[in-house]
Coordinates of C-alpha atoms and ligand atoms in Angstrom, one line a residue:
M1 CA 27.7 -4.2 -2.3
S2 CA 27.8 -0.5 -2.5
F3 CA 24.6 1.5 -2.5
P4 CA 24.5 4.7 -4.6
S5 CA 23.5 8.0 -3.1
I6 CA 23.4 10.4 -6.0
N7 CA 21.8 13.8 -5.8
P8 CA 19.3 13.5 -8.7
T9 CA 19.2 17.2 -9.4
Q10 CA 22.8 17.1 -10.4
T11 CA 22.2 14.6 -13.2
T12 CA 21.9 15.5 -16.9
A13 CA 18.5 13.8 -17.1
W14 CA 17.0 15.8 -14.2
K15 CA 18.1 19.1 -15.9
Q16 CA 16.6 17.9 -19.2
L17 CA 13.3 16.9 -17.5
A18 CA 13.1 20.3 -15.8
Q19 CA 13.3 21.9 -19.3
L20 CA 10.8 19.4 -20.8
A21 CA 8.3 20.2 -18.0
K22 CA 8.1 23.7 -19.3
S23 CA 6.6 22.8 -22.6
P24 CA 3.6 20.6 -21.9
E25 CA 1.4 19.3 -24.6
T26 CA -2.1 18.2 -23.8
L27 CA -3.0 14.5 -23.8
Q28 CA -5.5 15.1 -26.6
Q29 CA -2.6 16.6 -28.7
L30 CA -0.3 13.8 -27.9
F31 CA -2.9 11.2 -28.9
A32 CA -3.6 13.1 -32.1
E33 CA 0.1 13.3 -33.0
E34 CA 1.1 9.7 -32.1
P35 CA -1.2 7.1 -33.6
K36 CA 0.8 4.2 -32.0
R37 CA 0.9 5.8 -28.6
A38 CA -1.4 3.4 -26.8
A39 CA 0.6 0.3 -27.8
Q40 CA 3.9 2.1 -27.3
F41 CA 3.2 3.1 -23.8
S42 CA 1.7 -0.2 -22.6
I43 CA 3.3 -3.2 -20.9
S44 CA 1.9 -6.7 -21.0
W45 CA 3.2 -9.1 -18.4
Q46 CA 1.6 -12.4 -17.3
D47 CA -2.0 -11.4 -16.7
F48 CA -1.2 -7.7 -16.2
F49 CA -1.8 -5.1 -18.9
V50 CA -0.6 -1.7 -17.9
D51 CA -1.6 1.1 -20.2
Y52 CA 0.2 4.3 -19.2
S53 CA -0.4 6.1 -22.5
K54 CA -2.9 8.5 -20.9
N55 CA -0.1 10.3 -19.0
H56 CA 1.7 13.5 -19.8
I57 CA 4.7 11.9 -21.5
N58 CA 6.1 11.4 -24.9
T59 CA 9.1 9.4 -26.0
T60 CA 11.6 12.2 -25.1
V61 CA 10.2 12.5 -21.6
M62 CA 10.2 8.7 -21.1
D63 CA 13.8 8.4 -22.4
A64 CA 14.9 11.2 -20.1
L65 CA 13.2 9.5 -17.1
L66 CA 14.9 6.2 -18.0
D67 CA 18.2 8.1 -18.3
L68 CA 17.6 9.5 -14.8
A69 CA 17.1 6.0 -13.5
K70 CA 20.4 5.0 -15.0
E71 CA 22.2 8.1 -13.8
V72 CA 21.2 7.5 -10.2
K73 CA 22.4 3.9 -10.7
L74 CA 19.0 2.2 -10.2
E75 CA 20.2 -1.1 -11.4
Q76 CA 23.1 -1.2 -9.0
A77 CA 20.8 -0.2 -6.1
R78 CA 18.3 -2.9 -7.2
A79 CA 21.0 -5.6 -7.1
A80 CA 22.0 -4.5 -3.5
Y81 CA 18.3 -4.6 -2.5
F82 CA 17.8 -8.2 -3.7
V83 CA 21.0 -9.6 -2.2
G84 CA 20.3 -8.3 1.3
A85 CA 22.8 -5.4 1.5
P86 CA 22.0 -3.3 4.6
I87 CA 20.3 -0.6 2.5
N88 CA 18.2 0.6 5.5
K89 CA 21.3 2.5 6.6
T90 CA 19.8 4.5 9.5
E91 CA 18.7 1.3 11.2
E92 CA 21.6 -0.7 9.8
R93 CA 19.3 -3.4 8.4
S94 CA 18.8 -5.3 5.2
V95 CA 15.5 -4.9 3.4
L96 CA 14.4 -8.4 2.5
H97 CA 10.7 -8.8 2.1
T98 CA 11.7 -10.4 -1.2
A99 CA 13.4 -13.2 0.7
L100 CA 10.1 -14.1 2.3
R101 CA 8.8 -15.3 -1.1
A102 CA 12.0 -16.4 -2.7
N103 CA 12.5 -20.0 -4.1
K104 CA 13.4 -22.6 -1.5
Q105 CA 16.8 -23.1 -3.3
A106 CA 17.7 -19.4 -3.1
D107 CA 20.7 -18.3 -1.0
I108 CA 20.1 -14.8 0.4
R109 CA 22.5 -13.8 3.1
V110 CA 22.3 -11.4 6.0
A111 CA 25.6 -11.1 7.8
G112 CA 26.9 -14.1 6.0
H113 CA 24.0 -16.3 7.0
N114 CA 21.4 -17.7 4.4
V115 CA 18.0 -16.7 5.7
V116 CA 15.9 -18.8 3.2
P117 CA 15.8 -22.0 5.3
E118 CA 14.4 -20.0 8.3
V119 CA 11.8 -18.4 6.0
Y120 CA 10.7 -21.8 4.9
A121 CA 10.6 -23.1 8.5
V122 CA 8.3 -20.3 9.4
R123 CA 6.2 -20.9 6.3
Q124 CA 5.8 -24.6 7.4
Q125 CA 4.9 -23.5 11.0
I126 CA 2.2 -21.2 9.5
K127 CA 0.9 -24.1 7.4
D128 CA 0.8 -26.6 10.2
F129 CA -0.8 -24.2 12.7
C130 CA -3.5 -22.9 10.2
T131 CA -4.4 -26.4 9.1
S132 CA -5.0 -27.5 12.6
V133 CA -7.1 -24.4 13.4
I134 CA -9.1 -24.6 10.1
H135 CA -9.7 -28.3 10.5
G136 CA -10.7 -27.9 14.2
S137 CA -8.0 -30.2 15.6
L138 CA -6.6 -27.3 17.6
T139 CA -9.3 -26.1 19.9
G140 CA -9.8 -23.4 22.6
A141 CA -9.8 -24.0 26.3
T142 CA -13.3 -25.5 26.3
G143 CA -12.5 -28.0 23.6
Q144 CA -14.6 -26.2 20.9
P145 CA -13.0 -25.4 17.6
F146 CA -12.2 -21.8 16.7
T147 CA -14.8 -19.8 14.7
D148 CA -13.2 -16.4 15.0
V149 CA -9.8 -14.9 14.8
V150 CA -8.9 -11.4 16.1
N151 CA -5.7 -9.9 14.7
I152 CA -4.4 -7.3 17.2
G153 CA -1.8 -5.0 15.7
I154 CA -1.4 -1.6 14.1
G155 CA 0.3 -0.1 11.1
G156 CA 2.1 -2.8 9.1
S157 CA 0.9 -5.4 11.7
D158 CA -2.7 -4.6 10.7
L159 CA -3.0 -2.9 7.3
G160 CA -1.4 -5.7 5.2
P161 CA -3.3 -8.6 6.8
A162 CA -6.6 -6.6 6.8
M163 CA -6.2 -5.4 3.2
I164 CA -5.4 -8.9 1.9
T165 CA -8.0 -10.7 4.0
E166 CA -10.7 -8.3 2.5
A167 CA -9.2 -8.6 -1.0
L168 CA -9.4 -12.4 -0.8
A169 CA -12.8 -12.6 0.9
Y170 CA -14.0 -14.7 -2.1
Y171 CA -11.5 -17.4 -1.2
K172 CA -12.2 -17.4 2.6
N173 CA -13.1 -20.4 4.7
H174 CA -15.5 -20.6 7.7
L175 CA -13.2 -18.6 10.0
N176 CA -14.2 -15.0 10.6
V177 CA -11.2 -12.7 10.9
H178 CA -11.5 -9.4 12.8
F179 CA -9.0 -6.6 13.1
M180 CA -8.3 -4.6 16.3
S181 CA -5.9 -1.8 15.7
N182 CA -6.8 1.5 17.2
V183 CA -6.1 2.1 20.9
D184 CA -9.6 3.5 21.0
G185 CA -11.4 1.4 23.6
D186 CA -14.6 1.7 21.6
H187 CA -13.0 0.0 18.7
V188 CA -11.8 -2.8 21.0
M189 CA -15.2 -3.3 22.5
E190 CA -17.0 -3.3 19.2
V191 CA -14.7 -6.2 18.1
L192 CA -15.1 -8.1 21.3
K193 CA -18.9 -7.6 21.1
K194 CA -18.9 -9.8 18.0
V195 CA -17.0 -12.8 19.3
N196 CA -17.4 -15.6 21.8
P197 CA -14.4 -16.1 24.1
A198 CA -14.7 -19.9 23.9
T199 CA -14.2 -19.9 20.1
T200 CA -11.9 -17.0 19.5
L201 CA -8.2 -17.1 18.7
F202 CA -6.2 -13.9 19.3
V203 CA -3.2 -13.2 17.1
V204 CA -1.1 -10.5 18.6
V205 CA 1.1 -9.0 15.9
S206 CA 3.9 -6.6 16.7
K207 CA 7.4 -6.6 15.3
T208 CA 8.7 -4.8 18.3
F209 CA 6.1 -5.9 20.9
S210 CA 6.4 -2.5 22.4
T211 CA 3.7 -0.6 20.5
Q212 CA 1.4 1.1 22.9
E213 CA -1.8 0.5 20.9
T214 CA -1.2 -3.2 20.4
L215 CA -0.1 -3.9 24.0
S216 CA -3.1 -2.0 25.4
N217 CA -5.5 -3.8 23.1
A218 CA -4.0 -7.2 23.7
T219 CA -4.1 -6.6 27.5
T220 CA -7.8 -5.7 27.3
A221 CA -8.6 -8.7 25.2
K222 CA -6.6 -11.0 27.5
N223 CA -8.5 -9.6 30.6
W224 CA -11.8 -10.1 28.7
L225 CA -10.8 -13.7 28.0
V226 CA -9.6 -14.4 31.5
D227 CA -12.9 -13.0 32.9
A228 CA -14.8 -15.5 30.8
L229 CA -12.6 -18.6 30.8
G230 CA -10.0 -18.1 33.5
E231 CA -6.2 -17.5 33.4
S232 CA -5.4 -20.9 32.1
A233 CA -7.2 -20.2 28.8
V234 CA -4.7 -17.6 27.7
G235 CA -2.2 -20.2 26.4
K236 CA -4.9 -21.8 24.2
H237 CA -6.4 -18.6 22.8
F238 CA -3.3 -16.3 22.3
V239 CA -0.5 -16.6 19.8
A240 CA 1.9 -13.9 18.8
V241 CA 4.0 -12.8 15.9
S242 CA 7.1 -10.8 16.8
T243 CA 10.9 -10.4 16.9
N244 CA 10.7 -9.9 20.6
V245 CA 10.2 -13.2 22.4
T246 CA 11.2 -11.9 25.8
A247 CA 8.4 -9.2 25.8
I248 CA 5.9 -11.8 24.6
E249 CA 6.7 -14.2 27.5
A250 CA 6.4 -11.2 29.9
F251 CA 3.0 -10.6 28.4
G252 CA 2.0 -14.2 29.2
I253 CA 2.1 -15.9 25.8
D254 CA 4.2 -19.1 25.7
A255 CA 7.3 -18.9 23.6
K256 CA 6.1 -22.0 21.8
K257 CA 3.1 -20.0 20.5
V258 CA 5.3 -17.4 18.9
F259 CA 5.8 -17.0 15.1
P260 CA 9.1 -15.3 14.6
M261 CA 9.8 -12.5 12.2
N262 CA 13.1 -10.7 11.4
D263 CA 14.4 -7.2 11.7
W264 CA 15.2 -7.3 8.0
V265 CA 11.5 -7.0 7.2
G266 CA 9.9 -3.6 7.6
G267 CA 6.5 -3.6 9.2
R268 CA 4.8 -2.2 6.1
F269 CA 6.4 -4.9 4.0
S270 CA 5.7 -7.7 6.4
L271 CA 2.4 -9.3 5.3
W272 CA 4.5 -12.1 3.5
S273 CA 6.0 -13.2 6.8
A274 CA 4.2 -14.6 9.9
V275 CA 2.5 -11.2 10.1
G276 CA 0.3 -12.8 7.4
L277 CA -0.9 -15.5 9.8
S278 CA -4.4 -14.0 9.9
I279 CA -4.5 -14.1 6.1
A280 CA -3.4 -17.8 6.0
L281 CA -6.1 -18.5 8.6
A282 CA -8.8 -16.7 6.6
V283 CA -8.0 -18.2 3.2
G284 CA -6.0 -21.2 4.0
P285 CA -2.3 -21.8 3.8
E286 CA -2.4 -22.9 0.2
N287 CA -3.8 -19.6 -0.9
F288 CA -1.3 -17.8 1.3
E289 CA 1.5 -19.6 -0.5
T290 CA 0.0 -18.7 -3.9
L291 CA -0.1 -15.0 -2.8
L292 CA 3.7 -15.3 -2.0
D293 CA 4.3 -17.0 -5.3
G294 CA 2.6 -14.1 -7.2
A295 CA 4.8 -11.6 -5.3
H296 CA 7.8 -13.7 -6.2
Q297 CA 6.9 -13.6 -9.9
M298 CA 6.8 -9.8 -9.7
D299 CA 10.1 -9.8 -7.9
A300 CA 11.6 -11.7 -10.8
H301 CA 10.0 -9.3 -13.3
F302 CA 11.4 -6.3 -11.4
A303 CA 14.8 -7.8 -11.0
Q304 CA 15.3 -9.0 -14.6
T305 CA 13.3 -6.9 -17.0
P306 CA 14.9 -4.0 -18.9
L307 CA 13.9 -0.7 -17.3
D308 CA 11.7 0.5 -20.2
Q309 CA 9.5 -2.7 -19.9
N310 CA 9.7 -2.9 -16.2
I311 CA 6.3 -2.2 -14.6
P312 CA 7.4 -0.9 -11.2
V313 CA 10.1 1.1 -12.8
V314 CA 7.9 2.8 -15.3
L315 CA 5.2 3.5 -12.8
A316 CA 7.7 4.9 -10.3
L317 CA 9.3 7.2 -13.0
L318 CA 5.9 8.5 -13.8
T319 CA 5.3 9.4 -10.1
V320 CA 8.7 11.1 -10.0
W321 CA 7.8 13.1 -13.2
Y322 CA 4.5 14.2 -11.8
N323 CA 5.8 15.1 -8.3
S324 CA 9.2 16.5 -8.9
F325 CA 8.6 18.2 -12.2
L326 CA 4.9 18.8 -12.9
G327 CA 3.9 19.9 -9.4
A328 CA 1.4 17.1 -8.5
Q329 CA 1.1 16.5 -4.8
S330 CA -0.9 13.3 -4.8
E331 CA -1.8 10.1 -6.6
A332 CA -5.2 8.5 -6.5
I333 CA -5.6 4.7 -6.4
I334 CA -9.0 3.7 -7.7
P335 CA -9.7 -0.1 -7.7
Y336 CA -12.7 -1.2 -9.6
T337 CA -13.5 -4.0 -7.3
Q338 CA -15.0 -3.8 -3.8
Y339 CA -12.6 -6.5 -2.7
L340 CA -9.7 -4.0 -2.9
H341 CA -11.4 -1.4 -0.8
R342 CA -8.6 -1.3 1.8
L343 CA -5.8 -1.1 -0.9
P344 CA -5.6 2.8 -0.8
A345 CA -5.3 2.7 3.1
Y346 CA -2.6 0.0 2.9
L347 CA -0.7 1.9 0.2
Q348 CA -0.9 5.1 2.3
Q349 CA 1.3 3.5 4.9
G350 CA 3.5 1.7 2.3
I351 CA 4.2 4.7 0.2
M352 CA 3.9 7.7 2.6
E353 CA 5.8 6.1 5.5
S354 CA 8.5 5.0 3.1
N355 CA 9.0 8.1 0.9
G356 CA 7.7 10.9 3.2
K357 CA 11.3 12.1 3.7
S358 CA 13.1 15.4 3.4
V359 CA 16.7 14.5 4.0
D360 CA 18.7 12.7 1.4
R361 CA 20.9 9.6 1.7
N362 CA 23.9 11.9 2.3
G363 CA 22.2 13.7 5.3
N364 CA 21.3 16.8 3.3
H365 CA 18.0 18.6 3.4
I366 CA 16.2 18.1 0.1
G367 CA 15.2 20.9 -2.2
Y368 CA 12.9 18.9 -4.4
Q369 CA 9.5 17.2 -4.0
T370 CA 9.6 13.6 -2.7
G371 CA 6.8 11.2 -1.4
N372 CA 3.3 11.8 -2.7
I373 CA 0.0 11.8 -0.9
I374 CA -1.9 8.6 -1.6
W375 CA -5.7 8.5 -1.4
G376 CA -8.5 6.7 -3.1
E377 CA -11.7 4.6 -2.8
P378 CA -13.1 1.9 -5.0
G379 CA -14.9 2.9 -8.2
T380 CA -17.8 3.4 -8.7
N381 CA -18.3 4.8 -5.2
A382 CA -15.4 7.2 -5.8
Q383 CA -17.2 8.6 -8.8
H384 CA -20.1 9.7 -6.7
A385 CA -17.8 11.2 -4.1
F386 CA -14.7 13.0 -5.2
F387 CA -14.5 12.6 -9.0
Q388 CA -16.0 16.0 -9.4
L389 CA -12.7 17.4 -8.2
M390 CA -10.7 15.1 -10.5
H391 CA -12.8 16.1 -13.6
Q392 CA -13.3 19.8 -13.1
G393 CA -11.1 20.8 -10.2
T394 CA -7.9 22.7 -10.4
K395 CA -5.5 20.0 -9.1
L396 CA -3.3 17.8 -11.1
I397 CA -4.1 14.2 -9.9
P398 CA -2.4 11.3 -11.6
A399 CA -4.6 8.3 -10.9
H400 CA -4.2 4.5 -11.0
F401 CA -7.3 2.7 -12.2
I402 CA -7.2 -1.0 -11.3
G403 CA -9.7 -3.3 -12.9
Y404 CA -10.3 -7.0 -13.7
V405 CA -11.5 -8.7 -16.9
S406 CA -13.5 -11.4 -15.1
P407 CA -15.6 -11.0 -12.0
L408 CA -15.3 -13.6 -9.3
H409 CA -19.0 -14.5 -8.7
G410 CA -19.7 -14.5 -12.5
N411 CA -22.3 -11.8 -12.5
Q412 CA -21.5 -10.5 -15.9
A413 CA -24.2 -7.9 -16.2
H414 CA -22.9 -6.2 -13.0
H415 CA -19.4 -6.6 -14.1
D416 CA -20.0 -5.0 -17.5
K417 CA -21.6 -2.0 -15.8
L418 CA -18.7 -1.7 -13.4
M419 CA -16.1 -2.0 -16.2
A420 CA -18.0 0.4 -18.5
N421 CA -17.5 3.0 -15.8
F422 CA -13.9 2.0 -15.4
F423 CA -13.1 2.6 -19.1
A424 CA -15.4 5.6 -19.3
Q425 CA -13.8 7.5 -16.5
T426 CA -10.2 7.4 -17.8
E427 CA -11.6 8.4 -21.3
A428 CA -13.6 11.3 -19.8
L429 CA -10.7 12.4 -17.6
M430 CA -8.5 12.6 -20.7
N431 CA -10.8 13.9 -23.4
G432 CA -13.2 16.0 -21.4
K433 CA -16.0 17.7 -23.2
T434 CA -15.5 20.7 -25.4
E435 CA -17.6 23.8 -25.6
A436 CA -19.0 22.8 -29.0
Q437 CA -20.0 19.4 -27.6
V438 CA -21.7 21.0 -24.6
R439 CA -23.6 23.4 -26.9
E440 CA -24.7 20.7 -29.2
E441 CA -26.1 18.6 -26.3
L442 CA -28.0 21.5 -24.8
I443 CA -29.4 22.5 -28.2
E444 CA -30.6 18.9 -28.7
K445 CA -32.4 19.1 -25.4
G446 CA -34.3 22.2 -26.7
M447 CA -32.9 24.6 -24.2
D448 CA -33.6 28.3 -24.7
K449 CA -30.6 30.4 -25.7
A450 CA -30.2 32.5 -22.6
T451 CA -30.3 29.5 -20.2
L452 CA -27.9 27.7 -22.6
E453 CA -25.4 30.5 -22.6
A454 CA -25.4 30.8 -18.8
L455 CA -24.9 27.0 -18.4
V456 CA -22.2 26.3 -21.0
P457 CA -19.1 27.3 -19.0
F458 CA -20.1 25.0 -16.1
K459 CA -20.6 22.0 -18.3
I460 CA -17.3 22.1 -20.1
F461 CA -14.7 19.5 -19.1
L462 CA -11.2 20.5 -20.1
G463 CA -9.9 17.0 -19.9
N464 CA -6.2 16.5 -20.1
K465 CA -6.3 14.7 -16.7
P466 CA -3.8 11.8 -16.5
S467 CA -4.4 8.2 -15.5
T468 CA -2.8 4.8 -15.7
T469 CA -4.9 1.7 -16.3
L470 CA -4.0 -1.6 -14.8
L471 CA -6.2 -4.2 -16.3
L472 CA -5.7 -7.7 -14.9
D473 CA -7.5 -10.9 -15.8
K474 CA -8.9 -11.9 -12.4
L475 CA -8.5 -11.2 -8.7
T476 CA -6.7 -14.3 -7.5
P477 CA -4.2 -14.8 -4.7
K478 CA -1.4 -14.9 -7.3
S479 CA -2.3 -11.7 -9.1
L480 CA -2.9 -9.9 -5.8
G481 CA 0.6 -10.9 -4.6
A482 CA 2.0 -9.6 -7.8
L483 CA 0.1 -6.3 -7.6
V484 CA 1.2 -5.6 -4.0
A485 CA 4.8 -6.5 -4.9
M486 CA 4.6 -4.2 -7.8
Y487 CA 3.8 -1.3 -5.5
E488 CA 6.6 -2.3 -3.1
H489 CA 9.1 -2.1 -5.9
K490 CA 7.6 1.1 -7.2
I491 CA 8.3 2.6 -3.7
F492 CA 11.9 1.3 -3.9
V493 CA 12.5 2.9 -7.3
E494 CA 11.1 6.3 -6.2
G495 CA 13.3 6.2 -3.1
I496 CA 16.4 5.5 -5.2
V497 CA 15.7 8.3 -7.6
W498 CA 14.8 10.8 -4.9
N499 CA 18.0 9.7 -3.0
I500 CA 16.1 9.0 0.3
F501 CA 16.0 6.2 2.7
S502 CA 12.7 4.5 2.1
Y503 CA 12.9 1.9 4.9
D504 CA 13.0 3.8 8.1
Q505 CA 10.2 5.8 9.7
W506 CA 11.7 8.2 12.3
G507 CA 8.9 10.6 11.5
V508 CA 6.3 8.6 13.5
E509 CA 8.4 8.7 16.7
L510 CA 7.9 12.3 18.0
G511 CA 4.1 11.9 18.3
K512 CA 4.5 8.7 20.2
Q513 CA 6.9 10.3 22.7
L514 CA 4.7 13.3 23.3
A515 CA 1.6 11.0 23.7
N516 CA 3.4 9.2 26.5
D517 CA 4.3 12.6 28.1
I518 CA 0.7 13.7 27.9
L519 CA -0.6 10.4 29.3
E520 CA 1.6 11.2 32.4
D521 CA 0.0 14.6 32.6
F522 CA -3.4 13.0 33.1
T523 CA -2.2 11.6 36.4
L524 CA -0.8 14.9 37.7
T525 CA -2.7 17.7 39.4
N526 CA -0.8 20.3 37.5
I527 CA 0.0 19.5 33.9
K528 CA 3.5 20.0 32.7
H529 CA 4.5 22.9 30.6
H530 CA 3.2 22.8 27.0
D531 CA 2.4 25.5 24.5
S532 CA -0.7 27.6 25.4
S533 CA -2.9 25.9 22.9
T534 CA -2.0 22.4 24.0
S535 CA -2.3 23.4 27.7
Q536 CA -5.7 24.9 27.2
L537 CA -6.9 21.7 25.5
L538 CA -5.5 19.5 28.2
E539 CA -7.1 21.5 31.0
R540 CA -10.4 21.2 29.2
Y541 CA -10.1 17.5 28.7
K542 CA -9.1 17.0 32.4
S543 CA -11.8 19.3 33.9
Ligands
F6P601 O1 3.9 3.6 13.0 C1 5.2 3.2 13.1 C2 5.3 1.7 13.1 O2 6.6 1.4 13.5 C3 5.1 1.1 11.7 O3 6.1 1.2 10.8 C4 4.7 -0.3 12.1 O4 4.2 -1.0 11.0 C5 3.8 -0.1 13.2 O5 4.4 1.0 13.9 C6 3.6 -1.2 14.2 O6 4.8 -1.6 14.8 P1 4.9 -3.0 15.5 O7 4.7 -4.1 14.6 O8 6.3 -3.0 16.1 O9 3.9 -3.0 16.6

């Protein structure tokens, strides 16, 4: 199936959008002019309610964005993505995280071979293994059941499992799951300090099984275990998730303890595969399956819904509008639940590693803005940290506010306060506070005229700051699966419009290469030639 590669700037819609961007109206004006705006720019799907009306759009802009999606042949690209066409061209791979949560009866082919039966075989393997660990029938070398799990991996082999495990902490069982990612030995030791070798299971996750950080950390953890329990304990305390069985066996983990993954799943999209083993251990395989089901529901929504009612499509087009036409550089993700505190970090990899590209699908250097900077923290903490800049700073920062109608622990008084802040912030960002309102407030406080005049300019909020509100019923494994899949498809749509390859990550290679070079320098008396700044720093480090 052919995959389009259309220069978006050559489309009629792009040219129209460039014109439209020159005559902005404020959000306050838009709301005043369009009484049905809130309903018109909202999408309700399952337990998601997405209100994108507080964005710098009107019907003309939305129509042009949707035309842009059609002109770049988004629907054709979407079909190729779901059937497993090798759309990751620079690595000659399919992109099939959607197959990991497809129905059992689905037939999704890679090189003529249906991958769904294998997916279900691994899902069963995860289920069986997790059940035996959780129930204590599988034990460590001393016969004691496991109490702790240490996930050793980095990037996609860490962020997804870590984010979901935290997000679903409410649903967790007795197993305590820890994450070891950084090659920083202090990080390693801090994790090991918390666990007992006799009751700890190590899950080494690396798609390639060649990542320096993961192999170093796994080796240190293995030595620590061997020191405590002897070499024979390794087989009972280490399992691995990878595509590279040979390297795992060389490391000392039995091939029978390997959970396979496939090269048609990118690391940052892999939490649905055996990479999610730590999730299934933490919350149980049933919840893991429900997470996958939620993602599958979102896949169906994305695959089948007309573009104007399609949540990932609409959100992606807004991002394109802000980045490529209105000059925004970033997007803030503000979840109003502490459970999602790792979501921004997870999305930083998902979005920035995918769409941080400057060469188009035809190999040409790009002259327009692509991938945006992702950042954020949970509300209300974020309000007391960086919201000052969002309210009164000079930057355009479109923000996603993610909140839930029901709390998990049922503490309604807390939840009402949390959600009052959630709604208040988007209202404040949009409406601001006028000079007249500021004056009135200060007069009411009885402030003298001179002090009042000096203070007024600093207390004005111009407003007109955009946000999108995602209001969901409840944080469940299912709704979380759908939320994460929503962002995955948003990434896809942005990549299609920007005409970039979203599924490779060549940009992370150079630093890895140079780090290996420099590591060699540490063993030499005279360091190799570097620029004068780097040489100076290396000399100082070695001295
Ligand atoms: O940082 C680059 C990267 O390749 C990511 O894309 C990936 O998630 C991470 O490294 C870890 O790779 P692996 O799972 O092969 O150890």
